[in-house]
PDB file of C-alpha atoms in Angstrom:
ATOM      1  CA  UNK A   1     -26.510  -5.267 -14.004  1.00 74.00           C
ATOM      2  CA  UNK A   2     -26.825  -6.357 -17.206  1.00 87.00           C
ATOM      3  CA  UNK A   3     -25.175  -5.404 -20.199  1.00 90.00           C
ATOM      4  CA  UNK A   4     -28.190  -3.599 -22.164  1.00 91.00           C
ATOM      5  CA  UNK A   5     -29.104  -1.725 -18.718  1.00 94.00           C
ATOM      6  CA  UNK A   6     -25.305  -0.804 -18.570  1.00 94.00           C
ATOM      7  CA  UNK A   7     -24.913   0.620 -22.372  1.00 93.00           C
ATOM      8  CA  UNK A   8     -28.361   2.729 -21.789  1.00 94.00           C
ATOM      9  CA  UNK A   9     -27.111   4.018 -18.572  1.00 95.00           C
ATOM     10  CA  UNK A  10     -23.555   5.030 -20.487  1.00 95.00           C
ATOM     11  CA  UNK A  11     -25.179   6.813 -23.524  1.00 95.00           C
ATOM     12  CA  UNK A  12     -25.008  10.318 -21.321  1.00 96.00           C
ATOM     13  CA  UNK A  13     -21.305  10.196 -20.784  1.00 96.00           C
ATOM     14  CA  UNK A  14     -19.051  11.351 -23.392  1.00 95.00           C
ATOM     15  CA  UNK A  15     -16.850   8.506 -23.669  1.00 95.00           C
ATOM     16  CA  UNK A  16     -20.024   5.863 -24.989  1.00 96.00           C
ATOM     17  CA  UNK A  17     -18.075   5.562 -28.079  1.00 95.00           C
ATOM     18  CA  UNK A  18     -15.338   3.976 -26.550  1.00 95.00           C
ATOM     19  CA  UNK A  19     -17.325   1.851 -24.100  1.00 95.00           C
ATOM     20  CA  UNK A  20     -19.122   0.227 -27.246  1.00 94.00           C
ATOM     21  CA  UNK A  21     -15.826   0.119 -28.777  1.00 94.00           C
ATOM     22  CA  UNK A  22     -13.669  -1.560 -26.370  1.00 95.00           C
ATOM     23  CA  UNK A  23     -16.392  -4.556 -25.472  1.00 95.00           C
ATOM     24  CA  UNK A  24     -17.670  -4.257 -28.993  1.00 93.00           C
ATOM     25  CA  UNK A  25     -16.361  -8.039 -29.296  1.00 94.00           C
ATOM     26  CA  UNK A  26     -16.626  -8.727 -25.601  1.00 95.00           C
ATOM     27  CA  UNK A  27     -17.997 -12.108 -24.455  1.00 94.00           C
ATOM     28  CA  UNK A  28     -21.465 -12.062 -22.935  1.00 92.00           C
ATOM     29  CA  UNK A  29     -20.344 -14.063 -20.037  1.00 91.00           C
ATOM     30  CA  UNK A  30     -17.208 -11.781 -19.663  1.00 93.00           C
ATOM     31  CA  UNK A  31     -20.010  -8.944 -19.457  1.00 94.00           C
ATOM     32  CA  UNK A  32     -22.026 -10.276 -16.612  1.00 92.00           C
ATOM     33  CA  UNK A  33     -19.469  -9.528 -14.358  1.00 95.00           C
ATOM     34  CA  UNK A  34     -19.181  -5.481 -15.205  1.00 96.00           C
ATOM     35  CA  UNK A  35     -20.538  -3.510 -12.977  1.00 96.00           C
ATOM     36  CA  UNK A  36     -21.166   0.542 -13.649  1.00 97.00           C
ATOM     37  CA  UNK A  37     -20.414   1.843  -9.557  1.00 96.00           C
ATOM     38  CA  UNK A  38     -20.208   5.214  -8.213  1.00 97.00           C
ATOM     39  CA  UNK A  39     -17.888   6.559  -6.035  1.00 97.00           C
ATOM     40  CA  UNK A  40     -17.823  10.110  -3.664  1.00 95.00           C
ATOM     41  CA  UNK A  41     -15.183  12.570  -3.667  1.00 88.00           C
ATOM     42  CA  UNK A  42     -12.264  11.050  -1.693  1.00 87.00           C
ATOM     43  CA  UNK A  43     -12.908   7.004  -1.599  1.00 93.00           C
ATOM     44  CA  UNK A  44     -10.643   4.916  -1.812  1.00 93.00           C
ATOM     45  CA  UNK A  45     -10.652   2.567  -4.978  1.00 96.00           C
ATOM     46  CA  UNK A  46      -6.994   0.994  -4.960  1.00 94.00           C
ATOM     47  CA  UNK A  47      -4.333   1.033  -2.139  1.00 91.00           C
ATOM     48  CA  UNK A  48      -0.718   0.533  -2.924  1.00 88.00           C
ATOM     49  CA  UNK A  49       0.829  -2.868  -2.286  1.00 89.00           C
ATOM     50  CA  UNK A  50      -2.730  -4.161  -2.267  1.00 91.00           C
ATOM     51  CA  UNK A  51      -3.087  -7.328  -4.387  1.00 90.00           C
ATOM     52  CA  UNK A  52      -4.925  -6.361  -8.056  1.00 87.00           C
ATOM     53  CA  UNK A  53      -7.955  -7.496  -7.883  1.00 93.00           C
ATOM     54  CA  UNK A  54     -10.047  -5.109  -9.954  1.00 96.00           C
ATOM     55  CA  UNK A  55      -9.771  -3.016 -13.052  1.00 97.00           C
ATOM     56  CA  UNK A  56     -11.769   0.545 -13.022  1.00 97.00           C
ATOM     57  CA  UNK A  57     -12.649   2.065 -16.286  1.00 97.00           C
ATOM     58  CA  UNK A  58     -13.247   5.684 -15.697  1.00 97.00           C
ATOM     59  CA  UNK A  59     -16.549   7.423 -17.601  1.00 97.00           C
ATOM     60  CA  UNK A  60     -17.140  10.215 -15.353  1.00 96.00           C
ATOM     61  CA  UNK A  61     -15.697  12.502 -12.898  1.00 95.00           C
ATOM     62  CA  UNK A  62     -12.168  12.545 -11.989  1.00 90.00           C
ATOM     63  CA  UNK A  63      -9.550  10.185  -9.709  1.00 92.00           C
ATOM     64  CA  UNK A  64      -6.237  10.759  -8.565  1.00 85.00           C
ATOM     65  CA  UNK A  65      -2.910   8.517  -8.734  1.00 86.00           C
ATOM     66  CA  UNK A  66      -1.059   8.743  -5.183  1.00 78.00           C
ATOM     67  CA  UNK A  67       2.715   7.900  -4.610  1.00 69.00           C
ATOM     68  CA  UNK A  68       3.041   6.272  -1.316  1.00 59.00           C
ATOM     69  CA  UNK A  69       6.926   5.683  -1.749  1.00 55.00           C
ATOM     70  CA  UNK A  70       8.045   9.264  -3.416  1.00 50.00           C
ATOM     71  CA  UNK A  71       9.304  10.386  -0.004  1.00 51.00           C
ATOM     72  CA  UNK A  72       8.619  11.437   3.505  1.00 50.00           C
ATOM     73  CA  UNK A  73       5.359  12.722   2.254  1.00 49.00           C
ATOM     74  CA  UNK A  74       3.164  10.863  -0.171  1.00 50.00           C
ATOM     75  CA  UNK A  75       1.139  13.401  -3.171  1.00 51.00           C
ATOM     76  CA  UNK A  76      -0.482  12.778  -5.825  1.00 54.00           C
ATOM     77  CA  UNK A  77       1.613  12.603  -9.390  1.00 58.00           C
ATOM     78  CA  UNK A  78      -1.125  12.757 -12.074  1.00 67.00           C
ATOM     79  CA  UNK A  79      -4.535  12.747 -12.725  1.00 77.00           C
ATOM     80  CA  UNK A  80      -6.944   9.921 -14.129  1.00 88.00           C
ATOM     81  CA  UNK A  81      -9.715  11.273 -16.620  1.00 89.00           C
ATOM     82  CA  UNK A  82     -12.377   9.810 -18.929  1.00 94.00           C
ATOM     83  CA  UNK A  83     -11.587   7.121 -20.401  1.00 93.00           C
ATOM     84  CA  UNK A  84      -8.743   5.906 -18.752  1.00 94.00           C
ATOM     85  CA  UNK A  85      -8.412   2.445 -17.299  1.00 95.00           C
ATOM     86  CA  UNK A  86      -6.808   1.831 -13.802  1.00 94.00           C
ATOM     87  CA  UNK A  87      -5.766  -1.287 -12.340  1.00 93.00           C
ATOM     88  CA  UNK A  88      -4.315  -3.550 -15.474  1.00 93.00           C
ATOM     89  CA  UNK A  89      -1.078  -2.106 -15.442  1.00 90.00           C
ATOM     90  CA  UNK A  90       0.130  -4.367 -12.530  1.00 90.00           C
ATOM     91  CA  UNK A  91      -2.010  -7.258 -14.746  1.00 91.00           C
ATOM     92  CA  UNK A  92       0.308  -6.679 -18.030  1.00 90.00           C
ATOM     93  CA  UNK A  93       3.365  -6.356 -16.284  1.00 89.00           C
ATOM     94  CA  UNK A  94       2.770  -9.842 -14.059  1.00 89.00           C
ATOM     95  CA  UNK A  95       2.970  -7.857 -10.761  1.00 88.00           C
ATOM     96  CA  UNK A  96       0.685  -8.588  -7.642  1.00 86.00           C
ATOM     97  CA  UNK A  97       0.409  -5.673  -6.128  1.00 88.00           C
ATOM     98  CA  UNK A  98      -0.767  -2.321  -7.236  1.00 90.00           C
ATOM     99  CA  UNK A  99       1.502   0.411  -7.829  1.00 84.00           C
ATOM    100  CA  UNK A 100       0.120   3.248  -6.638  1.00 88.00           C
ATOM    101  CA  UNK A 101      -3.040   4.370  -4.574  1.00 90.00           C
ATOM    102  CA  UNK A 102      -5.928   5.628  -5.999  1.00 93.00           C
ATOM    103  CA  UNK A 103      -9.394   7.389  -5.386  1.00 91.00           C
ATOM    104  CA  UNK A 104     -11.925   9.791  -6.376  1.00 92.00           C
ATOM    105  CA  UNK A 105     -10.893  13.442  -6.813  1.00 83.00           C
ATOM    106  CA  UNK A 106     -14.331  13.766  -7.213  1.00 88.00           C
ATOM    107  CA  UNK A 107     -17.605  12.403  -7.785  1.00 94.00           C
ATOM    108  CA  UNK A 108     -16.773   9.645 -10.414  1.00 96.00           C
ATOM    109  CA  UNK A 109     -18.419   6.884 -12.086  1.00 97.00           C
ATOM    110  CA  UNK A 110     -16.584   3.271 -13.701  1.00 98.00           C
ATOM    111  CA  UNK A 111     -16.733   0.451 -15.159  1.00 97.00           C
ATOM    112  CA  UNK A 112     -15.773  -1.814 -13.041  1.00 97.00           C
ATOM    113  CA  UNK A 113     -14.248  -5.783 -13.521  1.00 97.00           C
ATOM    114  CA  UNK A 114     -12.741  -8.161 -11.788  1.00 96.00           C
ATOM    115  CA  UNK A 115      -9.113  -8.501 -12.757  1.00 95.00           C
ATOM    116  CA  UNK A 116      -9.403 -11.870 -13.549  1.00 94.00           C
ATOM    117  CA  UNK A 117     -11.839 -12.014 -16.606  1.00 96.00           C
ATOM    118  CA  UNK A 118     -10.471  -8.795 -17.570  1.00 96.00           C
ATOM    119  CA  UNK A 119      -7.229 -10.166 -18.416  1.00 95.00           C
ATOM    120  CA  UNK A 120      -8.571 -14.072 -19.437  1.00 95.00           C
ATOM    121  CA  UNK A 121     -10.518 -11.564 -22.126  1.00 96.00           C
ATOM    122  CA  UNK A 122      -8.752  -8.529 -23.490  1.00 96.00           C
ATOM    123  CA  UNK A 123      -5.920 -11.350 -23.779  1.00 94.00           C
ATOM    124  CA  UNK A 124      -8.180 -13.321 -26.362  1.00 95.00           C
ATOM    125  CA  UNK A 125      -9.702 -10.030 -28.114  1.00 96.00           C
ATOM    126  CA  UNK A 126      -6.989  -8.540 -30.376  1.00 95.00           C
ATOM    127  CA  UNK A 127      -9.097  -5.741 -31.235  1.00 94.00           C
ATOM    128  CA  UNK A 128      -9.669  -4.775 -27.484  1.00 95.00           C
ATOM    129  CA  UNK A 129      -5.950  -5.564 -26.604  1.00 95.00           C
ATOM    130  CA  UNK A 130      -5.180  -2.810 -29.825  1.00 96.00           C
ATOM    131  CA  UNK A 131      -7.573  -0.688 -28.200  1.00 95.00           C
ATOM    132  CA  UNK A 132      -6.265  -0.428 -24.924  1.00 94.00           C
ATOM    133  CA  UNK A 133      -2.436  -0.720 -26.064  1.00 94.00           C
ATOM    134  CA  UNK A 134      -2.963   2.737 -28.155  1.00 93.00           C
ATOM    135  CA  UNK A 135      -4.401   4.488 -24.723  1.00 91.00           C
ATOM    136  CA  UNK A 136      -1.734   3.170 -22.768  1.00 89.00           C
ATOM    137  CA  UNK A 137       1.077   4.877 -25.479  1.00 91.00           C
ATOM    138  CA  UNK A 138      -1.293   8.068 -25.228  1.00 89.00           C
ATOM    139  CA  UNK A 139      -0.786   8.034 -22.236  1.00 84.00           C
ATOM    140  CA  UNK A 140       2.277   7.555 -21.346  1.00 84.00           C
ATOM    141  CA  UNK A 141       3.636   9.818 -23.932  1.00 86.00           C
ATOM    142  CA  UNK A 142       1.721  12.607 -22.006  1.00 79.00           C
ATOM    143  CA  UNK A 143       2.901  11.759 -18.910  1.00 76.00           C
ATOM    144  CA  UNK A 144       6.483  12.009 -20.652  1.00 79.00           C
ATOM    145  CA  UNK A 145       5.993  15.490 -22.175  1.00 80.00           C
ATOM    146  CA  UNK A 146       4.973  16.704 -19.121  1.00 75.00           C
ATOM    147  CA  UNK A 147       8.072  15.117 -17.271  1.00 76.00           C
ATOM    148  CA  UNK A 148      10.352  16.590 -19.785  1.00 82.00           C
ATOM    149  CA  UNK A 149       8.314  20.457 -19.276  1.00 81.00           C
ATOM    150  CA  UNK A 150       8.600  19.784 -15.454  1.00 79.00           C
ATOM    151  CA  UNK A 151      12.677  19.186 -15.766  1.00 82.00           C
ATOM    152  CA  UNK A 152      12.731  22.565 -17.831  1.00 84.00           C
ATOM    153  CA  UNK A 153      11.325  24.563 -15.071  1.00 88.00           C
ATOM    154  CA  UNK A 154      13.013  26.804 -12.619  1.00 90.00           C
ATOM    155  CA  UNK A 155      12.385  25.581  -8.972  1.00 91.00           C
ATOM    156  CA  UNK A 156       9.902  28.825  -8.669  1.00 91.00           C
ATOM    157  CA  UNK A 157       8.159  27.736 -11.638  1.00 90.00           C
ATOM    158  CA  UNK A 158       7.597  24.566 -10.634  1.00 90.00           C
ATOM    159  CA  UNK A 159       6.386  25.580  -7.000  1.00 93.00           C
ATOM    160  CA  UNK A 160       3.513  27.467  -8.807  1.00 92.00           C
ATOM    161  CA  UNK A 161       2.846  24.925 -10.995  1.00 88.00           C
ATOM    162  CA  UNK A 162       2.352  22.143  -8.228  1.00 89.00           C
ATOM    163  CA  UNK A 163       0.269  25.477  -5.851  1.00 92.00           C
ATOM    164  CA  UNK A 164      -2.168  25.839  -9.261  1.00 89.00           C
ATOM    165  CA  UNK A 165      -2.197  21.945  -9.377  1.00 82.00           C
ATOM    166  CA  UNK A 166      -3.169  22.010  -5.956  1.00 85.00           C
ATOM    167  CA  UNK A 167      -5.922  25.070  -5.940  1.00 87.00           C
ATOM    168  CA  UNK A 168      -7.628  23.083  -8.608  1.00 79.00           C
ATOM    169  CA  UNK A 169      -8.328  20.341  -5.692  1.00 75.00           C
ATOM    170  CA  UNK A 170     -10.330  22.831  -3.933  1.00 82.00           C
ATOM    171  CA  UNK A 171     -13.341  25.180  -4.242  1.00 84.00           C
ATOM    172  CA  UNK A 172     -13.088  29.014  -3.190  1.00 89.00           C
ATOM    173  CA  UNK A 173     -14.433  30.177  -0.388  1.00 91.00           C
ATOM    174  CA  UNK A 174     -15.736  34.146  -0.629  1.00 90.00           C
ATOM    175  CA  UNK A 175     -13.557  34.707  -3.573  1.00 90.00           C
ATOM    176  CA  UNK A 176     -10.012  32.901  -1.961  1.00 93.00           C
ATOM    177  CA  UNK A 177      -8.826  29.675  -2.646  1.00 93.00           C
ATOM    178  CA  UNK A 178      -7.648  28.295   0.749  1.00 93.00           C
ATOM    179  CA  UNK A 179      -4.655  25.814   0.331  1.00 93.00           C
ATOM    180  CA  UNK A 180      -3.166  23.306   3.513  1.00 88.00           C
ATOM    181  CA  UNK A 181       0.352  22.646   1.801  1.00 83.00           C
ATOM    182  CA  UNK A 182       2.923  22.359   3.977  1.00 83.00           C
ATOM    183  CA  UNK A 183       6.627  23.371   2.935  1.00 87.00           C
ATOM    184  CA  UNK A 184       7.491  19.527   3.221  1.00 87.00           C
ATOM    185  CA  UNK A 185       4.940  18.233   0.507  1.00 82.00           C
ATOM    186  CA  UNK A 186       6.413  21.369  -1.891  1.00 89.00           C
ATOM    187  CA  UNK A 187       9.909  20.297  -1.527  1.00 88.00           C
ATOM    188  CA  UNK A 188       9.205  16.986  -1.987  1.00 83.00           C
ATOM    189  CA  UNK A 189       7.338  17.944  -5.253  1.00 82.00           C
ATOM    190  CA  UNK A 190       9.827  20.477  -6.856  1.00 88.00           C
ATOM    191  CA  UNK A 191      12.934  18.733  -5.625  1.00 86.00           C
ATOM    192  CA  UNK A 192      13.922  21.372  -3.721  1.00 89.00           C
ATOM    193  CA  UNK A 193      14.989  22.246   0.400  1.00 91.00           C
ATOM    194  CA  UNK A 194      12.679  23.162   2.651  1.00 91.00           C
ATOM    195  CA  UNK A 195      14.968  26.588   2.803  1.00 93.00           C
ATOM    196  CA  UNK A 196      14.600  27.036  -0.787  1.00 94.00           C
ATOM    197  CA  UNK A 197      10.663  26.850  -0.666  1.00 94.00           C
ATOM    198  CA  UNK A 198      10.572  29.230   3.040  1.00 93.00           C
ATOM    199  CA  UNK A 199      12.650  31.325   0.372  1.00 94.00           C
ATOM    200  CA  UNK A 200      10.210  31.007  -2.536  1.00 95.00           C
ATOM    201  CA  UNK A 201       7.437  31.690  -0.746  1.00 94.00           C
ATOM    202  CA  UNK A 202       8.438  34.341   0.585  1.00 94.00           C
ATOM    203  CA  UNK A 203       9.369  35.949  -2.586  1.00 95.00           C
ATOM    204  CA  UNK A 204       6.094  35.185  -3.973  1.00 94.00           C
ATOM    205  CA  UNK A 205       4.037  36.445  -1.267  1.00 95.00           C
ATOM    206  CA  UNK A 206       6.358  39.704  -1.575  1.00 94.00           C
ATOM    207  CA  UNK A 207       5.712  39.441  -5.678  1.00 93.00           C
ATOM    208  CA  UNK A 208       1.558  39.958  -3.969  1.00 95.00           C
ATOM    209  CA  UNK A 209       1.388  36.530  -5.898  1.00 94.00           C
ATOM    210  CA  UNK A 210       0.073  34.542  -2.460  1.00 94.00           C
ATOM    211  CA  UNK A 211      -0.395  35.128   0.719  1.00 95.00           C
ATOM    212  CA  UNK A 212       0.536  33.683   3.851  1.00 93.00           C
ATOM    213  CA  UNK A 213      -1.434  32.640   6.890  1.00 91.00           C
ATOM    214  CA  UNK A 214      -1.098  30.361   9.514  1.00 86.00           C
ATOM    215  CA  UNK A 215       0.599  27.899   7.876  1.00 85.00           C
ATOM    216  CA  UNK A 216      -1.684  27.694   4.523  1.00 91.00           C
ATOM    217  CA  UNK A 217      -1.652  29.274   0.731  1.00 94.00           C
ATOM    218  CA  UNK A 218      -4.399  31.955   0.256  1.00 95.00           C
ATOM    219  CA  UNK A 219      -5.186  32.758  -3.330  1.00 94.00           C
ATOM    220  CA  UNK A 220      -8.065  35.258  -4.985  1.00 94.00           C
ATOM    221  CA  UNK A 221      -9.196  33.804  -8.648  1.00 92.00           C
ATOM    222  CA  UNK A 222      -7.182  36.875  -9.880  1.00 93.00           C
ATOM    223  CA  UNK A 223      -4.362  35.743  -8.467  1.00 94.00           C
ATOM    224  CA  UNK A 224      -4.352  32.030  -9.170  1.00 92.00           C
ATOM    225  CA  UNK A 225      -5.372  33.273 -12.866  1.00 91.00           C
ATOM    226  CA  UNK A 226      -2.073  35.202 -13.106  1.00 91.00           C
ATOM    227  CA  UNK A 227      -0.205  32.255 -11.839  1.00 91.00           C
ATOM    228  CA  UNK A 228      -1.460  29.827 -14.506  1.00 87.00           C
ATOM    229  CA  UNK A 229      -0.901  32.236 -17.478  1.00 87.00           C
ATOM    230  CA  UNK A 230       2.469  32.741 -16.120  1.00 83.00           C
ATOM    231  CA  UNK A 231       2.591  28.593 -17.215  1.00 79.00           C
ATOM    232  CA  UNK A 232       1.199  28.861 -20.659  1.00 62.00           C
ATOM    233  CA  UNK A 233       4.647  27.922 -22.248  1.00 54.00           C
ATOM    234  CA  UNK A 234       4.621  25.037 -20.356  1.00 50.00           C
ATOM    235  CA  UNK A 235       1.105  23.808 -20.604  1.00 49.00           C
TER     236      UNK A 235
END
């Protein structure tokens, strides 16, 4: 696809400016090689401890970052948006595998390159390199904040905030969102026992916060609404 055809096709996402931006000084042979791909809900882009072979710059939709090695039960630790760049933070830090898994919350569209020319050209274009180096800090520095909330939390505010996390995954069906978490993936995501979370859910579901049935989450809108305002000092 070539470059012209690839700009054209971009100008209806919001993030254009920073596609022109970023390969505003981008040689035309490095350019042959993007490609602008699609992906559906739920594929697969990069698997942990897979070698790095491609770098996905995200224009549309939504993917999801998976920890494989966070305990007995991987889940996903943060959420990739317009216009952020997977896949070159195992290339900067001279590692050969990839971190973490990845794939398509939803239907999502990127940029894609092979690792390769990526790196032999954002290491030769300062003004790319800047570019990129301010949305990594970005970043990062959100990822910290929200680390720092997280620690602040009580163990029964953070077990709401991973269930509205969660509920956000998935559409309602008749009015109730329908949630598959078992008390293992919540324990490993608060840091608490599984006895705590039996307890906390309990509570909840006594609170008329959630209900309980066979083994999944049920929440109305009004319900999950409540739960998220509940969060406001922490969003």
């Amino acid at each position: 696809m070539k470059w012209d055809n690839i700009l054209s096709a971009c100008r209806k996402y919001e993030c254009f400016p920073s596609v022109e931006r970023l390969f505003s000084a981008c040689p035309i042979l490095i350019r042959n090689y993007l490609t602008l791909s699609s992906f559906p809900a739920g594929q697969l882009l990069i698997e942990a401890g897979s070698p790095c072979g491609t770098v996905y710059i995200l224009v549309s939709g939504r993917l999801q970052a998976i920890e494989e090695k966070a305990g007995e039960v991987p889940y996903s630790f943060f959420d990739i948006v317009p216009f952020d760049i997977v896949g070159d933070y195992e290339l900067f830090s001279e590692d050969t595998e990839s971190f973490v898994t990845v794939q398509a919350r939803e239907p999502s569209v990127c940029l894609t390159i092979p690792a390769r020319f990526y790196l032999q050209w954002i290491s030769a274009d300062s003004a790319a390199l800047f570019f990129r180096t301010r949305l990594l800090m970005k970043k990062l520095s959100l990822q910290l904040n929200s680390s720092r909330r997280y620690l602040l939390m009580s163990y029964e505010e953070r077990c709401t905030y991973v269930i509205c996390q969660e509920a956000g995954k998935v559409s309602p069906v008749d009015g109730i969102f329908r949630l598959k978490l078992n008390r293992e993936f919540l324990a490993t995501k608060t840091g608490c026992s599984l006895r705590t979370i039996h307890r906390l859910l309990k509570e909840m579901e006594h609170k008329n916060m959630l209900a309980l049935s066979g083994g999944k989450i049920l929440l109305t809108s009004t319900q999950l609404e409540n739960m998220m305002n509940g969060l406001d000092p922490y969003s």
